[in-house]
């Protein structure tokens, strides 16, 4: 196959960013279709993708044979109705996180993929492609600093859109830590507890945050997660790892520092778009290369389901309190 023809589904913040990325930085692929019900948004995205055609829904794009692969970038609650027809059409899929917002719908996707007999889905947990997380995972696996004892994760957004509600603290935001803590420790999440910090009065009225989430892995690593979506100053995702011998930290801003007017200043990110730009580039390039070889190269639908199962427990822990145990379905042999 020469150029992979990609249909980008959803031309919002993330989708529009992926269209620009594919058109300007990804080798061996182009955007052939924009699938987006909102004509205005579609037109804005089309202006950055000269070879793309607009389709209002996935069914129309499939009927027109408009693509070789699909990149789903709509909000998580809209993934299932795109995933199912794309799987039925046998199309390779990169699906933004979360696979779906809950375990039951994610398991349905797993069952559809297994029934089709081919692994088609990669989930967009882009942190697995971030240089810092990859380095930290290698350090943990090497045993150089002894055993990993615990993790402190800070996940801070300056603000969130109006559509953001309390459950999204878990299924849209903490889902990243749920996946990446498993990636770092090589162990699924065993239990989850959620506590509330003092509420930030600058947070939208419907939100009760920041929250502190305790993720315990099956191999007994305890991770604390500060999930804070009204931190105002910028976008920050960092992790400190506590070992038997010393600590390690990733995610500290490494931009230019200036000394002027009796102040030291370093630029901070304001969005995940720049904080994880290199990780998104690497994720999509590797997905394109793998897709051409008939494979995936990243987290699978099963990884998406495992995260969704932990999310279900996390949402319950947020609403009801207590330290709750995560229940997982048995892994289909298909994913071994
Ligand atoms: C958003 O959907 C993301 O995936 C960002 O990485 C995360 O920081 C943010 O909290 C989510 O809402």
Short mmCIF file of C-alpha atoms and ligand atoms in Angstrom, two decimals:
data_model
loop_
_atom_site.label_atom_id
_atom_site.label_comp_id
_atom_site.label_asym_id
_atom_site.label_seq_id
_atom_site.Cartn_x
_atom_site.Cartn_y
_atom_site.Cartn_z
CA UNK A 1 0.00 0.00 0.00
CA UNK A 2 1.41 3.42 -0.84
CA UNK A 3 -0.37 6.08 1.22
CA UNK A 4 -2.75 5.01 3.97
CA UNK A 5 -6.07 6.80 3.49
CA UNK A 6 -7.34 7.84 6.92
CA UNK A 7 -10.87 8.92 7.86
CA UNK A 8 -10.76 11.19 10.90
CA UNK A 9 -14.04 10.92 12.79
CA UNK A 10 -14.80 14.05 14.83
CA UNK A 11 -13.31 17.42 13.92
CA UNK A 12 -13.37 18.99 17.38
CA UNK A 13 -10.28 19.98 19.37
CA UNK A 14 -8.54 16.61 19.17
CA UNK A 15 -9.73 15.60 15.69
CA UNK A 16 -8.70 18.92 14.11
CA UNK A 17 -5.28 18.60 15.76
CA UNK A 18 -4.86 15.05 14.38
CA UNK A 19 -5.85 16.20 10.87
CA UNK A 20 -3.08 18.85 10.93
CA UNK A 21 -0.64 16.30 12.39
CA UNK A 22 -1.33 13.70 9.68
CA UNK A 23 -1.18 16.26 6.89
CA UNK A 24 2.02 17.97 8.07
CA UNK A 25 4.13 15.47 10.03
CA UNK A 26 3.06 11.87 9.43
CA UNK A 27 4.79 9.98 6.63
CA UNK A 28 2.94 7.52 4.40
CA UNK A 29 -0.61 8.61 5.12
CA UNK A 30 -3.11 11.36 4.37
CA UNK A 31 -6.57 12.35 5.52
CA UNK A 32 -9.05 11.14 2.90
CA UNK A 33 -12.26 11.77 4.83
CA UNK A 34 -13.56 13.97 7.62
CA UNK A 35 -16.55 12.38 9.32
CA UNK A 36 -18.34 15.09 11.26
CA UNK A 37 -22.05 15.94 11.63
CA UNK A 38 -21.34 19.67 12.14
CA UNK A 39 -20.78 21.26 8.72
CA UNK A 40 -18.97 24.33 10.07
CA UNK A 41 -16.47 22.25 12.00
CA UNK A 42 -16.01 19.91 9.05
CA UNK A 43 -15.26 22.87 6.75
CA UNK A 44 -12.63 24.25 9.11
CA UNK A 45 -10.90 20.86 9.21
CA UNK A 46 -11.24 20.40 5.42
CA UNK A 47 -9.29 23.62 4.91
CA UNK A 48 -6.27 21.82 6.40
CA UNK A 49 -6.78 18.55 4.48
CA UNK A 50 -6.87 19.26 0.73
CA UNK A 51 -7.50 15.63 -0.32
CA UNK A 52 -10.34 14.95 2.11
CA UNK A 53 -14.07 14.65 1.48
CA UNK A 54 -16.69 15.46 4.11
CA UNK A 55 -19.12 12.76 5.28
CA UNK A 56 -21.77 13.46 7.93
CA UNK A 57 -21.55 9.94 9.41
CA UNK A 58 -19.36 6.83 9.38
CA UNK A 59 -21.89 4.75 7.44
CA UNK A 60 -21.72 7.18 4.48
CA UNK A 61 -17.90 7.11 4.50
CA UNK A 62 -17.86 3.28 4.57
CA UNK A 63 -20.43 3.10 1.74
CA UNK A 64 -18.21 5.40 -0.36
CA UNK A 65 -15.08 3.31 0.36
CA UNK A 66 -13.49 6.59 1.47
CA UNK A 67 -10.69 5.17 3.66
CA UNK A 68 -8.30 2.34 4.51
CA UNK A 69 -8.32 3.11 8.25
CA UNK A 70 -10.24 5.13 10.81
CA UNK A 71 -9.05 7.52 13.52
CA UNK A 72 -11.84 8.14 16.04
CA UNK A 73 -11.48 11.46 17.84
CA UNK A 74 -15.00 12.17 19.08
CA UNK A 75 -15.68 12.34 22.84
CA UNK A 76 -15.67 8.88 24.49
CA UNK A 77 -19.44 8.57 24.81
CA UNK A 78 -19.75 8.66 20.99
CA UNK A 79 -17.15 5.97 20.21
CA UNK A 80 -19.35 2.85 20.26
CA UNK A 81 -21.65 3.81 17.32
CA UNK A 82 -18.54 4.45 15.19
CA UNK A 83 -16.53 1.47 16.39
CA UNK A 84 -19.19 -1.14 15.64
CA UNK A 85 -19.72 -0.34 11.91
CA UNK A 86 -15.96 0.20 11.42
CA UNK A 87 -15.23 -3.25 12.93
CA UNK A 88 -17.98 -4.80 10.79
CA UNK A 89 -16.31 -3.24 7.72
CA UNK A 90 -12.95 -4.77 8.76
CA UNK A 91 -11.24 -1.37 9.02
CA UNK A 92 -8.14 -0.79 11.20
CA UNK A 93 -8.98 1.74 13.93
CA UNK A 94 -7.07 4.10 16.18
CA UNK A 95 -9.64 5.06 18.82
CA UNK A 96 -8.91 7.99 21.13
CA UNK A 97 -9.16 7.19 24.82
CA UNK A 98 -11.32 6.06 26.50
CA UNK A 99 -12.30 3.10 24.31
CA UNK A 100 -15.80 3.76 25.72
CA UNK A 101 -16.75 5.36 29.05
CA UNK A 102 -17.75 2.12 30.84
CA UNK A 103 -16.88 -1.57 31.09
CA UNK A 104 -20.09 -3.04 29.61
CA UNK A 105 -19.82 -1.06 26.36
CA UNK A 106 -16.05 -1.68 26.15
CA UNK A 107 -16.63 -5.42 26.54
CA UNK A 108 -19.15 -5.25 23.70
CA UNK A 109 -16.41 -3.78 21.49
CA UNK A 110 -13.98 -6.52 22.56
CA UNK A 111 -16.61 -9.16 21.68
CA UNK A 112 -17.22 -7.58 18.26
CA UNK A 113 -13.48 -7.54 17.53
CA UNK A 114 -13.03 -11.15 18.66
CA UNK A 115 -16.04 -12.23 16.55
CA UNK A 116 -14.47 -10.58 13.48
CA UNK A 117 -11.32 -12.67 14.00
CA UNK A 118 -8.76 -9.86 13.38
CA UNK A 119 -7.19 -7.40 15.78
CA UNK A 120 -8.24 -4.04 14.35
CA UNK A 121 -8.33 -1.66 17.31
CA UNK A 122 -5.56 0.36 18.94
CA UNK A 123 -6.56 2.69 21.79
CA UNK A 124 -5.08 6.19 21.92
CA UNK A 125 -3.45 6.08 25.34
CA UNK A 126 -0.74 8.41 24.03
CA UNK A 127 1.18 8.60 27.31
CA UNK A 128 2.65 5.18 26.45
CA UNK A 129 4.49 6.99 23.62
CA UNK A 130 5.78 9.86 25.79
CA UNK A 131 9.56 9.71 26.19
CA UNK A 132 9.39 10.34 29.96
CA UNK A 133 6.93 7.53 30.65
CA UNK A 134 8.90 5.13 28.44
CA UNK A 135 12.13 6.02 30.28
CA UNK A 136 10.50 5.58 33.69
CA UNK A 137 9.06 2.21 32.67
CA UNK A 138 12.54 1.08 31.62
CA UNK A 139 14.03 2.28 34.92
CA UNK A 140 11.39 0.36 36.91
CA UNK A 141 11.94 -2.81 34.87
CA UNK A 142 15.74 -2.54 35.19
CA UNK A 143 15.62 -2.74 39.00
CA UNK A 144 18.53 -0.24 39.11
CA UNK A 145 16.98 1.70 42.00
CA UNK A 146 15.56 -1.39 43.64
CA UNK A 147 11.86 -2.19 43.84
CA UNK A 148 9.24 0.41 42.93
CA UNK A 149 7.25 1.21 46.10
CA UNK A 150 4.84 3.92 45.03
CA UNK A 151 3.96 6.67 42.56
CA UNK A 152 2.77 10.24 42.97
CA UNK A 153 0.93 11.47 39.89
CA UNK A 154 -0.24 15.03 39.32
CA UNK A 155 -2.72 15.59 36.48
CA UNK A 156 -3.65 19.27 36.27
CA UNK A 157 -5.73 21.09 33.66
CA UNK A 158 -6.11 24.89 33.66
CA UNK A 159 -9.89 24.60 33.12
CA UNK A 160 -12.40 22.34 31.37
CA UNK A 161 -15.20 22.89 28.83
CA UNK A 162 -18.86 23.31 29.91
CA UNK A 163 -19.66 19.76 28.82
CA UNK A 164 -17.29 18.34 31.49
CA UNK A 165 -19.07 16.75 34.50
CA UNK A 166 -17.98 14.97 37.70
CA UNK A 167 -17.86 11.40 36.29
CA UNK A 168 -15.49 12.68 33.59
CA UNK A 169 -12.89 13.30 36.29
CA UNK A 170 -12.57 9.50 36.23
CA UNK A 171 -13.61 8.27 32.75
CA UNK A 172 -12.09 11.10 30.74
CA UNK A 173 -9.11 12.23 32.84
CA UNK A 174 -7.99 9.73 35.52
CA UNK A 175 -8.40 7.00 32.86
CA UNK A 176 -4.95 8.14 31.64
CA UNK A 177 -3.38 7.32 35.04
CA UNK A 178 -5.36 4.07 35.25
CA UNK A 179 -3.73 2.95 32.00
CA UNK A 180 -0.29 4.40 32.56
CA UNK A 181 0.09 3.09 36.13
CA UNK A 182 -0.61 -0.37 34.72
CA UNK A 183 1.88 0.33 31.89
CA UNK A 184 4.59 1.44 34.35
CA UNK A 185 4.07 -1.34 36.90
CA UNK A 186 3.04 -4.09 34.48
CA UNK A 187 0.19 -4.86 36.83
CA UNK A 188 -3.58 -4.22 36.67
CA UNK A 189 -5.34 -1.91 39.14
CA UNK A 190 -6.65 -3.92 42.10
CA UNK A 191 -8.50 -1.25 44.11
CA UNK A 192 -9.52 2.39 43.90
CA UNK A 193 -10.37 4.99 46.49
CA UNK A 194 -11.34 8.63 45.90
CA UNK A 195 -11.14 11.49 48.40
CA UNK A 196 -12.01 15.13 47.82
CA UNK A 197 -9.61 17.93 48.55
CA UNK A 198 -11.10 21.22 49.71
CA UNK A 199 -13.31 22.27 46.79
CA UNK A 200 -11.85 24.94 44.51
CA UNK A 201 -14.40 27.76 44.36
CA UNK A 202 -12.99 28.68 40.92
CA UNK A 203 -14.15 25.29 39.61
CA UNK A 204 -17.45 25.22 37.63
CA UNK A 205 -20.37 24.92 40.09
CA UNK A 206 -21.29 21.37 39.02
CA UNK A 207 -17.80 20.03 39.78
CA UNK A 208 -16.47 18.90 43.15
CA UNK A 209 -12.73 18.85 42.71
CA UNK A 210 -9.75 18.55 42.98
CA UNK A 211 -9.84 14.90 43.96
CA UNK A 212 -7.19 12.56 45.27
CA UNK A 213 -7.40 9.06 43.81
CA UNK A 214 -5.56 6.08 45.27
CA UNK A 215 -4.83 3.36 42.71
CA UNK A 216 -3.47 0.11 44.12
CA UNK A 217 -1.98 -2.36 41.67
CA UNK A 218 -2.12 -6.15 41.92
CA UNK A 219 1.64 -6.11 42.61
CA UNK A 220 1.03 -3.78 45.60
CA UNK A 221 2.28 -0.46 44.25
CA UNK A 222 0.19 2.43 45.58
CA UNK A 223 -0.25 5.43 43.27
CA UNK A 224 -1.66 8.74 44.44
CA UNK A 225 -3.29 10.84 41.72
CA UNK A 226 -4.13 14.49 42.17
CA UNK A 227 -6.83 15.16 39.55
CA UNK A 228 -7.31 18.87 39.28
CA UNK A 229 -9.17 20.48 36.37
CA UNK A 230 -9.31 24.11 37.53
CA UNK A 231 -5.71 24.75 38.39
CA UNK A 232 -5.69 27.96 36.29
CA UNK A 233 -1.95 28.35 35.75
CA UNK A 234 -1.40 25.84 32.92
CA UNK A 235 -1.42 22.16 31.89
CA UNK A 236 0.77 19.86 33.93
CA UNK A 237 1.16 16.08 34.00
CA UNK A 238 4.00 14.70 36.07
CA UNK A 239 4.89 11.61 38.04
CA UNK A 240 7.31 10.95 40.84
CA UNK A 241 8.34 7.34 41.45
CA UNK A 242 9.50 6.18 44.88
CA UNK A 243 11.99 3.30 44.83
CA UNK A 244 13.85 1.36 47.52
CA UNK A 245 16.86 3.43 46.51
CA UNK A 246 15.91 6.98 45.60
CA UNK A 247 13.24 8.58 43.47
CA UNK A 248 12.70 9.52 39.82
CA UNK A 249 10.59 12.29 38.34
CA UNK A 250 9.15 12.81 34.85
CA UNK A 251 7.07 15.57 33.30
CA UNK A 252 8.81 18.62 34.64
CA UNK A 253 8.58 21.41 32.08
CA UNK A 254 11.83 21.67 30.20
CA UNK A 255 11.35 24.90 28.25
CA UNK A 256 13.55 27.97 28.22
CA UNK A 257 14.17 29.61 31.58
CA UNK A 258 14.65 33.35 31.81
CA UNK A 259 16.14 35.43 34.59
CA UNK A 260 14.84 38.98 34.38
CA UNK A 261 13.40 41.72 36.56
CA UNK A 262 14.31 39.85 39.75
CA UNK A 263 12.29 36.80 38.58
CA UNK A 264 13.14 33.31 37.28
CA UNK A 265 10.55 32.11 34.75
CA UNK A 266 10.07 28.91 32.72
CA UNK A 267 7.25 28.56 30.21
CA UNK A 268 4.54 26.04 31.14
CA UNK A 269 2.18 24.15 28.80
CA UNK A 270 -1.42 25.30 28.67
CA UNK A 271 -2.86 22.26 26.86
CA UNK A 272 -2.35 18.54 26.33
CA UNK A 273 -1.89 19.41 22.65
CA UNK A 274 1.62 20.72 23.30
CA UNK A 275 2.46 18.68 26.43
CA UNK A 276 1.95 15.46 24.48
CA UNK A 277 2.58 16.64 20.88
CA UNK A 278 5.64 14.41 20.44
CA UNK A 279 3.80 11.44 21.98
CA UNK A 280 0.83 11.92 19.60
CA UNK A 281 3.21 12.15 16.62
CA UNK A 282 4.99 8.96 17.61
CA UNK A 283 1.73 7.12 18.36
CA UNK A 284 0.18 7.97 14.99
CA UNK A 285 3.32 7.33 12.93
CA UNK A 286 3.76 3.91 14.54
CA UNK A 287 0.06 3.13 14.09
CA UNK A 288 0.28 4.06 10.38
CA UNK A 289 3.37 1.87 9.90
CA UNK A 290 1.81 -1.05 11.79
CA UNK A 291 -1.52 -0.73 9.97
CA UNK A 292 0.25 -1.07 6.64
CA UNK A 293 1.79 -4.29 7.96
CA UNK A 294 -1.64 -5.54 9.12
CA UNK A 295 -0.83 -5.11 12.84
CA UNK A 296 -1.34 -2.76 15.75
CA UNK A 297 1.55 -1.21 17.70
CA UNK A 298 0.16 -0.01 21.00
CA UNK A 299 -2.60 -0.61 23.55
CA UNK A 300 -5.31 -2.98 22.32
CA UNK A 301 -9.08 -3.09 22.78
CA UNK A 302 -8.39 -5.43 25.70
CA UNK A 303 -6.23 -2.72 27.31
CA UNK A 304 -9.13 -0.34 26.67
CA UNK A 305 -11.52 -2.75 28.41
CA UNK A 306 -9.21 -3.17 31.44
CA UNK A 307 -9.08 0.61 31.83
CA UNK A 308 -12.88 0.83 31.47
CA UNK A 309 -13.41 -1.83 34.17
CA UNK A 310 -11.22 0.18 36.56
CA UNK A 311 -13.06 3.36 35.50
CA UNK A 312 -16.42 1.81 36.50
CA UNK A 313 -15.02 1.12 39.98
CA UNK A 314 -13.49 4.60 40.10
CA UNK A 315 -16.80 6.28 39.25
CA UNK A 316 -18.49 4.26 42.04
CA UNK A 317 -15.70 5.21 44.46
CA UNK A 318 -16.18 8.87 43.49
CA UNK A 319 -19.93 8.71 44.15
CA UNK A 320 -20.05 6.36 47.14
CA UNK A 321 -16.65 6.55 48.84
CA UNK A 322 -14.69 3.61 50.24
CA UNK A 323 -11.83 1.52 48.88
CA UNK A 324 -13.40 -0.59 46.13
CA UNK A 325 -12.02 -3.69 44.40
CA UNK A 326 -11.99 -3.80 40.59
CA UNK A 327 -13.60 -6.84 38.92
CA UNK A 328 -12.35 -7.93 35.48
CA UNK A 329 -13.84 -10.37 32.94
CA UNK A 330 -11.62 -13.29 31.87
CA UNK A 331 -9.21 -12.39 29.06
CA UNK A 332 -10.17 -13.93 25.70
CA UNK A 333 -7.37 -16.14 24.29
CA UNK A 334 -7.54 -13.94 21.15
CA UNK A 335 -5.50 -11.26 23.01
CA UNK A 336 -2.66 -13.57 24.18
C1 LIG B 1 -8.87 15.19 28.00
O1 LIG B 1 -9.88 14.48 27.34
C2 LIG B 1 -7.57 14.48 27.82
O2 LIG B 1 -7.46 13.38 27.34
C3 LIG B 1 -6.41 15.16 28.47
O3 LIG B 1 -5.21 14.49 28.25
C4 LIG B 1 -6.68 15.27 29.96
O4 LIG B 1 -5.66 15.99 30.58
C5 LIG B 1 -8.03 15.95 30.23
O5 LIG B 1 -8.29 15.93 31.62
C6 LIG B 1 -9.16 15.24 29.49
O6 LIG B 1 -10.38 15.91 29.73
#
